[in-house]
Short mmCIF file of N, CA and C in Angstrom, two decimals:
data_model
loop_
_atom_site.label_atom_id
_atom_site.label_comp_id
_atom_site.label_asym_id
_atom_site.label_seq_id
_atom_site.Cartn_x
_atom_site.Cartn_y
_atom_site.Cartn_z
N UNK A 1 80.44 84.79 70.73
CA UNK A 1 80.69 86.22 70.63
C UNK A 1 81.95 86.58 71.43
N UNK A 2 82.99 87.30 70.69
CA UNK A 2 84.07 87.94 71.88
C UNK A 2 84.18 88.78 72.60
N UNK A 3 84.48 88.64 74.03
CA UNK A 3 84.34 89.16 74.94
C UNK A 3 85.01 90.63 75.12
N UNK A 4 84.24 91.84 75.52
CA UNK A 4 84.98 93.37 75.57
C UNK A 4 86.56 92.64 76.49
N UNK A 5 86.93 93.48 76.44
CA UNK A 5 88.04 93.67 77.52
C UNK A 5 87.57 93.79 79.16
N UNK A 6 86.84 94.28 79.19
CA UNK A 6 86.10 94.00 80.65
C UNK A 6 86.13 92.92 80.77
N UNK A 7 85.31 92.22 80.01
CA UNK A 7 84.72 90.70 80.15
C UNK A 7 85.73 90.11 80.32
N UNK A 8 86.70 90.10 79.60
CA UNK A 8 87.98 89.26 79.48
C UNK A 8 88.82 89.15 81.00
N UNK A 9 88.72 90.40 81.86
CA UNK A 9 89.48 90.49 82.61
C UNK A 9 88.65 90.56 83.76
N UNK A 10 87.60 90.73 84.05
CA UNK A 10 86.57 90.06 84.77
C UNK A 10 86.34 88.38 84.99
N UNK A 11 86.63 87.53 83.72
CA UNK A 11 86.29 86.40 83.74
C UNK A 11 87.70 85.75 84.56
N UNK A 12 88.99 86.65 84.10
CA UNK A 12 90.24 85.99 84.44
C UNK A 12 90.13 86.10 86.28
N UNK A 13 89.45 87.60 85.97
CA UNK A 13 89.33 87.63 88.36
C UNK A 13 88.60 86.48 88.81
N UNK A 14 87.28 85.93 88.14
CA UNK A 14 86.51 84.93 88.49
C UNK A 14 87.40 83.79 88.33
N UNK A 15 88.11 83.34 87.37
CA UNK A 15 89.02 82.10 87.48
C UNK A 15 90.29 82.15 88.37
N UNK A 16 90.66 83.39 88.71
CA UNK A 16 91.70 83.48 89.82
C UNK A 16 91.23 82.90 91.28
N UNK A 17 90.34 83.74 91.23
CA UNK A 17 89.14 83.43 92.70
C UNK A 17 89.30 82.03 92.78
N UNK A 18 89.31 80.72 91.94
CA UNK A 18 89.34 79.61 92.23
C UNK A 18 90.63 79.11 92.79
N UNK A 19 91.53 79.36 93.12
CA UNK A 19 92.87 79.57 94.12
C UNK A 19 92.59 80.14 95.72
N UNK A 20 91.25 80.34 95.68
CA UNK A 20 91.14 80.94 96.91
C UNK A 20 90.92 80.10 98.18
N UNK A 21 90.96 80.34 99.48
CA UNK A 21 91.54 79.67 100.39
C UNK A 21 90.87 79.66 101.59
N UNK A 22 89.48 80.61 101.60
CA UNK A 22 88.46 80.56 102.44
C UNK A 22 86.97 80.70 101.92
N UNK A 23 86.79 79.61 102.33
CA UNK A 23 85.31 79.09 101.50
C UNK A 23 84.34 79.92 102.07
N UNK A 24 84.41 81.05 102.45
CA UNK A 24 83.24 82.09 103.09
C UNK A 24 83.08 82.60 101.69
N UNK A 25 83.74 82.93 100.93
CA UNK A 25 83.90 83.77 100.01
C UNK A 25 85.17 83.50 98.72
N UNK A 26 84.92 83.29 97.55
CA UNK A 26 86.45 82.83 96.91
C UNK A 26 86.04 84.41 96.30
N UNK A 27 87.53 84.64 95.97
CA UNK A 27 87.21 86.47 95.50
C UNK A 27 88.64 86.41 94.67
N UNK A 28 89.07 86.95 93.60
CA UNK A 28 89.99 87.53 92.68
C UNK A 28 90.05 88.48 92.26
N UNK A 29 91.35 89.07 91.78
CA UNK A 29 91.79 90.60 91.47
C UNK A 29 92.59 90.16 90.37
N UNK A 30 92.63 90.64 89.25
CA UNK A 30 93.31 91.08 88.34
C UNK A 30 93.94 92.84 88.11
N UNK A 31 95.09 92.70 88.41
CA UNK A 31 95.27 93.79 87.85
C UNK A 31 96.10 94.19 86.64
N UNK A 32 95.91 95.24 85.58
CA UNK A 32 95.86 95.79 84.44
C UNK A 32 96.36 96.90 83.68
N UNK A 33 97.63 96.73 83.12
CA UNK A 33 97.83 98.08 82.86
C UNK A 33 98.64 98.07 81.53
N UNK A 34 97.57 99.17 80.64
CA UNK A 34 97.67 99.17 79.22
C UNK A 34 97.67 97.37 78.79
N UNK A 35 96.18 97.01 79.01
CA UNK A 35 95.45 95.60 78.74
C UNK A 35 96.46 94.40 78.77
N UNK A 36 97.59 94.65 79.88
CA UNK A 36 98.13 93.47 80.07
C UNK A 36 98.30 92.92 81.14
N UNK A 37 97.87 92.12 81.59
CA UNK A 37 98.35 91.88 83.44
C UNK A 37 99.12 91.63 84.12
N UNK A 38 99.20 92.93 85.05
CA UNK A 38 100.87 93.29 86.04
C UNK A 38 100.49 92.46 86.79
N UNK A 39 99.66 91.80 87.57
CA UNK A 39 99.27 91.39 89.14
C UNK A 39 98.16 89.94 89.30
N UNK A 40 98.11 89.55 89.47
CA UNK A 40 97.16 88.86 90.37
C UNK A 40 96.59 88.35 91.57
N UNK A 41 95.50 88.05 92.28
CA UNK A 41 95.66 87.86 93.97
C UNK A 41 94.01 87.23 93.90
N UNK A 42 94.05 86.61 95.12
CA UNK A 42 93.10 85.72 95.58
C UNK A 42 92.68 86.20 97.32
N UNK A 43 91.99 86.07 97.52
CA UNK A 43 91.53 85.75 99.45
C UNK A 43 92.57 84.84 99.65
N UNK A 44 92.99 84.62 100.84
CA UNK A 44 94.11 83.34 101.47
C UNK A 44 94.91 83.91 101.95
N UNK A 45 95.21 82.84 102.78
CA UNK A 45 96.11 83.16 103.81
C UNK A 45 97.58 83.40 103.86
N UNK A 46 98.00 83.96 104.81
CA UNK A 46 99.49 84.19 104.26
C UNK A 46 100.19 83.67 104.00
N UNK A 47 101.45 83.80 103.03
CA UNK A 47 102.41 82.62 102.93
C UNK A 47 103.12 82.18 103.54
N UNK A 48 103.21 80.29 103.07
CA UNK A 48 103.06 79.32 104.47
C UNK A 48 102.28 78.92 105.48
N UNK A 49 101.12 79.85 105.85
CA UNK A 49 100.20 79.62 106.82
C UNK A 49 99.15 78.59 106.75
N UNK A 50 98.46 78.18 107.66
CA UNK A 50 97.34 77.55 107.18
C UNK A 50 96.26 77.78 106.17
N UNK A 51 95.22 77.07 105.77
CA UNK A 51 94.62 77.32 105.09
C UNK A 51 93.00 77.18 105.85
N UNK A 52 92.29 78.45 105.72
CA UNK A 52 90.89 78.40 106.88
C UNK A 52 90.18 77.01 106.03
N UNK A 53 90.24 76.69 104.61
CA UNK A 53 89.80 75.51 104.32
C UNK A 53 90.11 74.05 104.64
N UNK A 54 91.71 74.15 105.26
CA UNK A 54 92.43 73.07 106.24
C UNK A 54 92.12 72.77 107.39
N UNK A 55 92.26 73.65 108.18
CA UNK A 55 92.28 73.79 109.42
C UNK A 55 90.99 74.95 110.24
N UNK A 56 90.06 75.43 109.04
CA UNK A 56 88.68 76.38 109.86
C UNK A 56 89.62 77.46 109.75
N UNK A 57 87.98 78.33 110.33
CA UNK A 57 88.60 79.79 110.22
C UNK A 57 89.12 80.31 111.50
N UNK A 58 89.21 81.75 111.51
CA UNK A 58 89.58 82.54 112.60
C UNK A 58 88.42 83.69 112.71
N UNK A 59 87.62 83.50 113.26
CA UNK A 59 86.49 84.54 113.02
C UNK A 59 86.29 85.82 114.45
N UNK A 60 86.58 86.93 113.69
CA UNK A 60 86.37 88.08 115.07
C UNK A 60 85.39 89.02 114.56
N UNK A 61 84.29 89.44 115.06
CA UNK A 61 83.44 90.28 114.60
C UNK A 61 82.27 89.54 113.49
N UNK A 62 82.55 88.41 113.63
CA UNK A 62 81.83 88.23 112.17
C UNK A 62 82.42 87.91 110.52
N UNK A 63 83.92 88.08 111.14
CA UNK A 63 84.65 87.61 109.89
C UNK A 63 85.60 87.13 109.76
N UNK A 64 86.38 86.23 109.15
CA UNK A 64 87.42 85.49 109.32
C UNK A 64 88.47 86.47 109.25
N UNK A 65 89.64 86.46 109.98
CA UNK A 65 90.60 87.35 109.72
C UNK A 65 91.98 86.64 109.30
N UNK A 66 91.79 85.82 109.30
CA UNK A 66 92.70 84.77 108.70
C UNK A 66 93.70 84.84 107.03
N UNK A 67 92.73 85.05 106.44
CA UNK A 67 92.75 85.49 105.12
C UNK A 67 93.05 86.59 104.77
N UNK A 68 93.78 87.52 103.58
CA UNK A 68 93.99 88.74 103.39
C UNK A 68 93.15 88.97 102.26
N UNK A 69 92.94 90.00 101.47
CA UNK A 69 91.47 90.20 100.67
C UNK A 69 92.85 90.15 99.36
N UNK A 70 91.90 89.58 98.31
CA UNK A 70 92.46 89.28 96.89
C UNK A 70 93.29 90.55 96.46
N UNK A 71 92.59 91.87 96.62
CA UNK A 71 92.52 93.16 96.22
C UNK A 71 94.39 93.29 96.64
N UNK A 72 94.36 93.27 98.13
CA UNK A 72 95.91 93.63 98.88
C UNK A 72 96.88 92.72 98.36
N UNK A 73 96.43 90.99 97.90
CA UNK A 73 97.04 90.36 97.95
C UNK A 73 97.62 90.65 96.09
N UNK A 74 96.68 91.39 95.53
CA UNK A 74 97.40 91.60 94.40
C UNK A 74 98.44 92.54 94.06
N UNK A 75 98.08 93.68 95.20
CA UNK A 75 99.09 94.78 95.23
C UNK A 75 100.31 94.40 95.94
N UNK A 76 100.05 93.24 96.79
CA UNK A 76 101.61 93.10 97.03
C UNK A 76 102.14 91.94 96.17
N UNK A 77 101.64 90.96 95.50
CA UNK A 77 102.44 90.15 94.78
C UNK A 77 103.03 91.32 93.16
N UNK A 78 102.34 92.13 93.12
CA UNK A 78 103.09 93.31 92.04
C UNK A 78 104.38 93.76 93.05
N UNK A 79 104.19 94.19 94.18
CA UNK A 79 105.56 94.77 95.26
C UNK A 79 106.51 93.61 95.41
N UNK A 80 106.04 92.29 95.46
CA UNK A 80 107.20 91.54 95.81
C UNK A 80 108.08 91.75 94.21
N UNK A 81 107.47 91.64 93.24
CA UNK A 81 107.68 91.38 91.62
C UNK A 81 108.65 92.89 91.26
N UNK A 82 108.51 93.91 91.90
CA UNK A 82 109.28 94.90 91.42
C UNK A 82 108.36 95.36 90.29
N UNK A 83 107.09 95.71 90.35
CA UNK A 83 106.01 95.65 88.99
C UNK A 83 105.25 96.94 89.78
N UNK A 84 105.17 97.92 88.92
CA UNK A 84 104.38 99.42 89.52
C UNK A 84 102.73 98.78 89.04
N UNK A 85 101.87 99.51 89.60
CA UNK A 85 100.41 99.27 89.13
C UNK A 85 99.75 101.06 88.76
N UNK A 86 101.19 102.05 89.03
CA UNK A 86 100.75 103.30 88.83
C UNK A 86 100.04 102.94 87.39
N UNK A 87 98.71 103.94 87.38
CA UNK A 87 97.81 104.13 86.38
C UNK A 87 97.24 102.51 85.54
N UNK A 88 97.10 101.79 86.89
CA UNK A 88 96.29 100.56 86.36
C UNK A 88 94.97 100.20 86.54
N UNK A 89 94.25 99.13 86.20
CA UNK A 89 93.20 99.12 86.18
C UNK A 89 92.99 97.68 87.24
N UNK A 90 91.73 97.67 88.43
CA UNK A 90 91.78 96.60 88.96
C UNK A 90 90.48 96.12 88.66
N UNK A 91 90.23 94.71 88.02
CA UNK A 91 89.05 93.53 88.26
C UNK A 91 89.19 92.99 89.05
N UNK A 92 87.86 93.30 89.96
CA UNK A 92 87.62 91.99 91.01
C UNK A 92 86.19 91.68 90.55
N UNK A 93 86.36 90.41 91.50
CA UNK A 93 85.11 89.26 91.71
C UNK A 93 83.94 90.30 92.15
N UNK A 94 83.86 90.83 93.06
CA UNK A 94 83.14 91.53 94.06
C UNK A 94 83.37 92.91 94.16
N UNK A 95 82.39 93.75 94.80
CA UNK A 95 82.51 94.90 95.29
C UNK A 95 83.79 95.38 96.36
N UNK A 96 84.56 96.06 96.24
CA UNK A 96 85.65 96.07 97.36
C UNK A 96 85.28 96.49 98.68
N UNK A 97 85.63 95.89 99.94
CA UNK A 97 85.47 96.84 100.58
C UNK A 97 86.01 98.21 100.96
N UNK A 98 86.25 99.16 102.08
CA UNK A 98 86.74 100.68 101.95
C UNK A 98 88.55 100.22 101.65
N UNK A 99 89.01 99.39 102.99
CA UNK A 99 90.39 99.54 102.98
C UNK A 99 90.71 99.09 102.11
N UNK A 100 89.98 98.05 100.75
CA UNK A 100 90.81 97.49 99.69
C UNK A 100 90.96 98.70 98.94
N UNK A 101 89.62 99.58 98.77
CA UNK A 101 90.09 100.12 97.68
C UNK A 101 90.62 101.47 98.12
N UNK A 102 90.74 101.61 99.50
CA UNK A 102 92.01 102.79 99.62
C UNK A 102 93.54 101.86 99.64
N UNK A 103 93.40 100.87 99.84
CA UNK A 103 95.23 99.93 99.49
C UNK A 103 95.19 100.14 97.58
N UNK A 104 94.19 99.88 96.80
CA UNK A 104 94.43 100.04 95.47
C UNK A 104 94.73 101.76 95.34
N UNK A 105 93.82 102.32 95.60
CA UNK A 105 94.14 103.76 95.11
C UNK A 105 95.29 104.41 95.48
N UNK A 106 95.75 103.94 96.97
CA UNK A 106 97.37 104.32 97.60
C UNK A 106 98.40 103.72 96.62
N UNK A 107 98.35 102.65 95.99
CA UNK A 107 99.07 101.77 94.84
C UNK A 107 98.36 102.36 93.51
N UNK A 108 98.20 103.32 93.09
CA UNK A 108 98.14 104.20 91.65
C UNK A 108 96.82 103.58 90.61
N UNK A 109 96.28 102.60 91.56
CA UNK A 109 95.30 102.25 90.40
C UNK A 109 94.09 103.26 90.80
N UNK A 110 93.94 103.29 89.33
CA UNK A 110 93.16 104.84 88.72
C UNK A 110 91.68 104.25 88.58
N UNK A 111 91.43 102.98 88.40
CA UNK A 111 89.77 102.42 88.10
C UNK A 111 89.61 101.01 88.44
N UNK A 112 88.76 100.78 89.26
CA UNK A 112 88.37 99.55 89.66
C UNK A 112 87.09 99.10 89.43
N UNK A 113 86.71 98.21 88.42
CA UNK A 113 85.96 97.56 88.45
C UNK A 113 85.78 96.06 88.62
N UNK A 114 84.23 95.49 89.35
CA UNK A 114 83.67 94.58 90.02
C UNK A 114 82.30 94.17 89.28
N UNK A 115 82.60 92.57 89.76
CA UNK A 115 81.12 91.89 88.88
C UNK A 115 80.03 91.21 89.78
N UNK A 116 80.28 91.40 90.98
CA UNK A 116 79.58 91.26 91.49
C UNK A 116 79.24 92.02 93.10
N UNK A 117 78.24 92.90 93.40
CA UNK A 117 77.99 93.22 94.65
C UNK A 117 78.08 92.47 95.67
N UNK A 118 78.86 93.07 96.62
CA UNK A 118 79.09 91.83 98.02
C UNK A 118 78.77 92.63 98.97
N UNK A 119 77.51 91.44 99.93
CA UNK A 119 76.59 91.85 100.78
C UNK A 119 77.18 93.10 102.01
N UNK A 120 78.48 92.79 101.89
CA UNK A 120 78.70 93.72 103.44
C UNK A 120 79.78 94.93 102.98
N UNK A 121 80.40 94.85 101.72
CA UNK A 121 80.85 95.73 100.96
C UNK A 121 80.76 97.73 101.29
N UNK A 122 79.71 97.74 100.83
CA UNK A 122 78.46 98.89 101.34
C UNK A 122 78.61 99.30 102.73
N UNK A 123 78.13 98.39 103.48
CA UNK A 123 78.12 98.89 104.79
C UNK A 123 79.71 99.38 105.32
N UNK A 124 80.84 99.26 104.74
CA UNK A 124 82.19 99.67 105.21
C UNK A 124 82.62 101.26 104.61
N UNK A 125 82.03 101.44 103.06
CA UNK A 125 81.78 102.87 102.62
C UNK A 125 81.88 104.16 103.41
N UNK A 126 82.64 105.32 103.47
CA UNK A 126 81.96 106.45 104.02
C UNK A 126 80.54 107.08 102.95
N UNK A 127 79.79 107.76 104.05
CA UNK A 127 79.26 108.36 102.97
C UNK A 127 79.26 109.30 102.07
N UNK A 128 80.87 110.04 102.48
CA UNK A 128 81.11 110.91 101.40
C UNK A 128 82.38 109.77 100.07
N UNK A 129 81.99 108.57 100.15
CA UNK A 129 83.14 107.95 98.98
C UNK A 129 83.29 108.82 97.60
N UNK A 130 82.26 109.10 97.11
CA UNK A 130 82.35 109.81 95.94
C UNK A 130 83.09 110.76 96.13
N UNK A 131 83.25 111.71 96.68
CA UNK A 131 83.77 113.12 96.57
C UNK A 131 84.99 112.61 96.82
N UNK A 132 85.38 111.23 97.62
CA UNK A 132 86.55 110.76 98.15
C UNK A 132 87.64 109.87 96.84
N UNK A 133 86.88 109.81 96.24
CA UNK A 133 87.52 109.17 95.00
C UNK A 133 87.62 109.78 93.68
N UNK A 134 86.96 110.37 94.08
CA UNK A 134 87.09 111.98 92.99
C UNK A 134 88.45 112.92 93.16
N UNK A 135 88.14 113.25 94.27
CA UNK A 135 89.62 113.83 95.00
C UNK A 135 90.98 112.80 94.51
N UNK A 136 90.60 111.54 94.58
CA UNK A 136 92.12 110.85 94.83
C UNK A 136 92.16 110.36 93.16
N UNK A 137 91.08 110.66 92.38
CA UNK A 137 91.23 110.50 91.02
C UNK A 137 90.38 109.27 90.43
N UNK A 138 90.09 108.14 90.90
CA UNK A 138 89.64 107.16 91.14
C UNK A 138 88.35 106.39 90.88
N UNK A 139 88.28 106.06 90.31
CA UNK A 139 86.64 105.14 89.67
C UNK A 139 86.56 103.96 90.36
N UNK A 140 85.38 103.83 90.56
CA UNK A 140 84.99 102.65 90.99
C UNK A 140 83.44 102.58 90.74
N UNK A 141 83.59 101.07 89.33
CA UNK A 141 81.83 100.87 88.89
C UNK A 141 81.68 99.49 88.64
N UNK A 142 80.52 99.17 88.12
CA UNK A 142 80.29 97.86 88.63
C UNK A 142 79.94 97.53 87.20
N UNK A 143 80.47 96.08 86.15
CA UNK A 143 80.46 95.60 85.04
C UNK A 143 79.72 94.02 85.03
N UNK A 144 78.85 93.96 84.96
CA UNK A 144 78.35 92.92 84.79
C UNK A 144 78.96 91.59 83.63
N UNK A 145 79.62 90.57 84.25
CA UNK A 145 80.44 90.12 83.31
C UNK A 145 79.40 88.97 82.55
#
């Protein structure tokens, strides 16, 4: 059976994710605009740096900080590229957390959807997000791929 366009670009975030560079979590972003893809990004570390799968992580609080989240890392490989993401669409692996998806919504993407809930996701949320993404124009729902 062929896959919606969701699916399609959901499956491509899940195969991006396999580039990823800290085994806590492999995570991918596709991003999308008018069903073609401006962007892509993974978890990992910065360029040139180590890799937390080389050399371990860097863990403060409970989380590696080593790594930058797929989400940022897609909005800036579109910035290095000279590539706008105004009025695009982002697939990720996972639920975003707050600062990814205020770095996507500050970068013009208008809807983000995710295929899978991630455990600590939630807990970074305000609890007014809705009214907060409403205001800034912004969707964010969850597609089961």
């Amino acid at each position: 059976m062929r896959q919606t366009w969701h699916q399609y670009f959901l499956t491509l975030a899940k195969h991006v994710s396999t580039r990823a560079t800290c085994d806590r979590l492999h995570a991918g972003c596709v991003i999308v605009k008018d069903k073609r893809i401006v962007s892509t990004g993974y978890n990992g570390s910065l360029p040139g740096a180590d890799h937390c799968d080389d050399v371990g992580h860097l863990i403060m609080n409970g989380h590696c900080i080593a790594t930058e989240h797929a989400e940022r890392n897609a909005v800036a490989n579109a910035a290095r590229a000279g590539v706008s993401t105004l009025g695009s669409t982002a697939y990720v692996t996972h639920s975003p957390c707050w600062d990814c998806i205020k770095h996507l919504a500050a970068a013009g993407v208008k809807e983000i959807i995710y295929s899978e809930e991630y455990k600590n996701a939630e807990a970074t949320y305000p609890p007014n997000i809705d009214r907060i993404l409403d205001q800034a124009g912004v969707k964010l729902r969850m597609i089961e791929d």
